[in-house]
Amino acid sequence: MQQLEPQQFASWAEPIDMLYACHSKVKRFCKQLQILPEYLAKNGVNQAVKNDVQQILNYFNLSAPLHHEDEECDFFPTLLQVQPQAQAAVDELENQHELLHRNWALLSL
C-alpha cells in the first residue's frame, strides 16, 4: 500500500512533538483503514497489505491503549494542574479514547 505521509519521530526531550507524532501515526493508520477496501478490490492481498494490516493491528491492539493510558494517567493530570480550564477538552479527549476503543473492538470482531 502507499505511504501516506512521512513518519514523524520525536523523543521525550520534546513531549509535545512526541504527542503530535503519535497522533499523526493514528491518522495515518486510520487513513490506511479507509483505503484498504478499495486497494484490496484493485490489487488483492499481497505482502504490502499483510505488512500494513499487521502494523495497524499492532497499533490499535497494543500501542494505542498504552498511549491513551499515558495521556490519561500522566499528561492530562499534569496539564490540568497548570491549566484547569482545559477540563472540558480533556473530558472530550477521554470520551474519544473510549469511543475509539469501542469502535476498534467492534471492527476487530
mmCIF file of C-alpha atoms in Angstrom:
data_model
loop_
_atom_site.group_PDB
_atom_site.id
_atom_site.type_symbol
_atom_site.label_atom_id
_atom_site.label_comp_id
_atom_site.label_asym_id
_atom_site.label_seq_id
_atom_site.Cartn_x
_atom_site.Cartn_y
_atom_site.Cartn_z
ATOM 1 C CA MET A 1 0.000 0.000 0.000
ATOM 2 C CA GLN A 2 1.096 3.574 -0.410
ATOM 3 C CA GLN A 3 2.954 5.567 2.219
ATOM 4 C CA LEU A 4 0.501 8.284 3.138
ATOM 5 C CA GLU A 5 2.861 10.765 4.749
ATOM 6 C CA PRO A 6 6.345 10.702 6.177
ATOM 7 C CA GLN A 7 6.567 9.292 9.650
ATOM 8 C CA GLN A 8 7.428 11.754 12.350
ATOM 9 C CA PHE A 9 9.961 10.840 15.008
ATOM 10 C CA ALA A 10 10.202 12.594 18.332
ATOM 11 C CA SER A 11 11.701 11.951 21.733
ATOM 12 C CA TRP A 12 10.722 12.572 25.334
ATOM 13 C CA ALA A 13 13.007 15.611 25.206
ATOM 14 C CA GLU A 14 10.204 17.265 23.207
ATOM 15 C CA PRO A 15 6.997 15.838 24.730
ATOM 16 C CA ILE A 16 4.590 17.996 22.721
ATOM 17 C CA ASP A 17 6.342 16.982 19.488
ATOM 18 C CA MET A 18 6.040 13.369 20.623
ATOM 19 C CA LEU A 19 2.323 13.834 21.213
ATOM 20 C CA TYR A 20 1.870 15.269 17.723
ATOM 21 C CA ALA A 21 3.921 12.432 16.211
ATOM 22 C CA CYS A 22 1.767 9.834 17.959
ATOM 23 C CA HIS A 23 -1.420 11.464 16.742
ATOM 24 C CA SER A 24 -0.010 11.715 13.235
ATOM 25 C CA LYS A 25 0.532 7.968 13.349
ATOM 26 C CA VAL A 26 -3.089 7.424 14.389
ATOM 27 C CA LYS A 27 -4.268 9.500 11.432
ATOM 28 C CA ARG A 28 -2.028 7.513 9.099
ATOM 29 C CA PHE A 29 -3.387 4.182 10.332
ATOM 30 C CA CYS A 30 -6.984 5.434 10.089
ATOM 31 C CA LYS A 31 -6.356 6.583 6.523
ATOM 32 C CA GLN A 32 -4.902 3.177 5.696
ATOM 33 C CA LEU A 33 -8.038 1.536 7.068
ATOM 34 C CA GLN A 34 -10.156 3.837 4.884
ATOM 35 C CA ILE A 35 -8.321 2.997 1.677
ATOM 36 C CA LEU A 36 -7.905 -0.712 2.406
ATOM 37 C CA PRO A 37 -11.186 -1.966 0.833
ATOM 38 C CA GLU A 38 -10.570 -0.164 -2.463
ATOM 39 C CA TYR A 39 -6.921 -1.214 -2.513
ATOM 40 C CA LEU A 40 -7.886 -4.856 -1.907
ATOM 41 C CA ALA A 41 -10.500 -4.720 -4.672
ATOM 42 C CA LYS A 42 -7.914 -3.435 -7.151
ATOM 43 C CA ASN A 43 -4.813 -5.329 -6.036
ATOM 44 C CA GLY A 44 -5.904 -8.244 -3.905
ATOM 45 C CA VAL A 45 -3.938 -9.442 -0.927
ATOM 46 C CA ASN A 46 -0.202 -9.001 -1.276
ATOM 47 C CA GLN A 47 2.728 -8.739 1.084
ATOM 48 C CA ALA A 48 2.385 -4.954 1.359
ATOM 49 C CA VAL A 49 -1.223 -5.357 2.547
ATOM 50 C CA LYS A 50 -0.225 -8.053 5.027
ATOM 51 C CA ASN A 51 2.531 -5.843 6.418
ATOM 52 C CA ASP A 52 0.268 -2.803 6.699
ATOM 53 C CA VAL A 53 -2.557 -4.761 8.309
ATOM 54 C CA GLN A 54 -0.131 -6.211 10.855
ATOM 55 C CA GLN A 55 1.105 -2.710 11.700
ATOM 56 C CA ILE A 56 -2.481 -1.477 12.058
ATOM 57 C CA LEU A 57 -3.371 -4.409 14.315
ATOM 58 C CA ASN A 58 -0.271 -3.892 16.448
ATOM 59 C CA TYR A 59 -1.000 -0.208 16.808
ATOM 60 C CA PHE A 60 -4.669 -0.441 17.759
ATOM 61 C CA ASN A 61 -4.289 -3.589 19.889
ATOM 62 C CA LEU A 62 -1.101 -2.618 21.738
ATOM 63 C CA SER A 63 0.247 0.875 21.200
ATOM 64 C CA ALA A 64 -2.967 2.908 21.211
ATOM 65 C CA PRO A 65 -4.184 1.599 24.584
ATOM 66 C CA LEU A 66 -0.760 2.318 26.109
ATOM 67 C CA HIS A 67 -0.690 5.781 24.543
ATOM 68 C CA HIS A 68 -4.135 6.560 25.921
ATOM 69 C CA GLU A 69 -3.128 5.271 29.331
ATOM 70 C CA ASP A 70 -0.060 7.546 29.271
ATOM 71 C CA GLU A 71 -2.205 10.531 28.363
ATOM 72 C CA GLU A 72 -4.915 9.785 30.909
ATOM 73 C CA CYS A 73 -2.607 8.880 33.822
ATOM 74 C CA ASP A 74 0.289 11.270 33.254
ATOM 75 C CA PHE A 75 -0.294 14.007 30.688
ATOM 76 C CA PHE A 76 -3.886 15.036 31.414
ATOM 77 C CA PRO A 77 -3.460 15.353 35.205
ATOM 78 C CA THR A 78 -0.297 17.403 34.728
ATOM 79 C CA LEU A 79 -1.992 19.587 32.136
ATOM 80 C CA LEU A 80 -4.967 20.173 34.424
ATOM 81 C CA GLN A 81 -2.718 21.214 37.299
ATOM 82 C CA VAL A 82 -1.359 24.004 35.121
ATOM 83 C CA GLN A 83 -4.457 24.727 33.017
ATOM 84 C CA PRO A 84 -7.607 23.692 34.929
ATOM 85 C CA GLN A 85 -9.731 25.389 32.277
ATOM 86 C CA ALA A 86 -8.711 22.546 29.936
ATOM 87 C CA GLN A 87 -11.032 20.156 31.804
ATOM 88 C CA ALA A 88 -13.739 20.182 29.114
ATOM 89 C CA ALA A 89 -11.181 19.422 26.400
ATOM 90 C CA VAL A 90 -9.648 16.628 28.497
ATOM 91 C CA ASP A 91 -13.104 15.154 29.107
ATOM 92 C CA GLU A 92 -13.756 15.206 25.362
ATOM 93 C CA LEU A 93 -10.427 13.517 24.624
ATOM 94 C CA GLU A 94 -11.134 10.816 27.187
ATOM 95 C CA ASN A 95 -14.548 10.268 25.563
ATOM 96 C CA GLN A 96 -12.829 9.996 22.183
ATOM 97 C CA HIS A 97 -10.422 7.402 23.598
ATOM 98 C CA GLU A 98 -13.337 5.330 24.865
ATOM 99 C CA LEU A 99 -15.169 5.630 21.537
ATOM 100 C CA LEU A 100 -12.059 4.619 19.623
ATOM 101 C CA HIS A 101 -11.605 1.536 21.819
ATOM 102 C CA ARG A 102 -15.266 0.549 21.434
ATOM 103 C CA ASN A 103 -15.175 1.041 17.654
ATOM 104 C CA TRP A 104 -11.947 -0.936 17.359
ATOM 105 C CA ALA A 105 -13.446 -3.763 19.424
ATOM 106 C CA LEU A 106 -16.448 -3.885 17.067
ATOM 107 C CA LEU A 107 -14.269 -3.692 13.968
ATOM 108 C CA SER A 108 -11.939 -6.427 15.126
ATOM 109 C CA LEU A 109 -14.686 -8.990 15.859
#
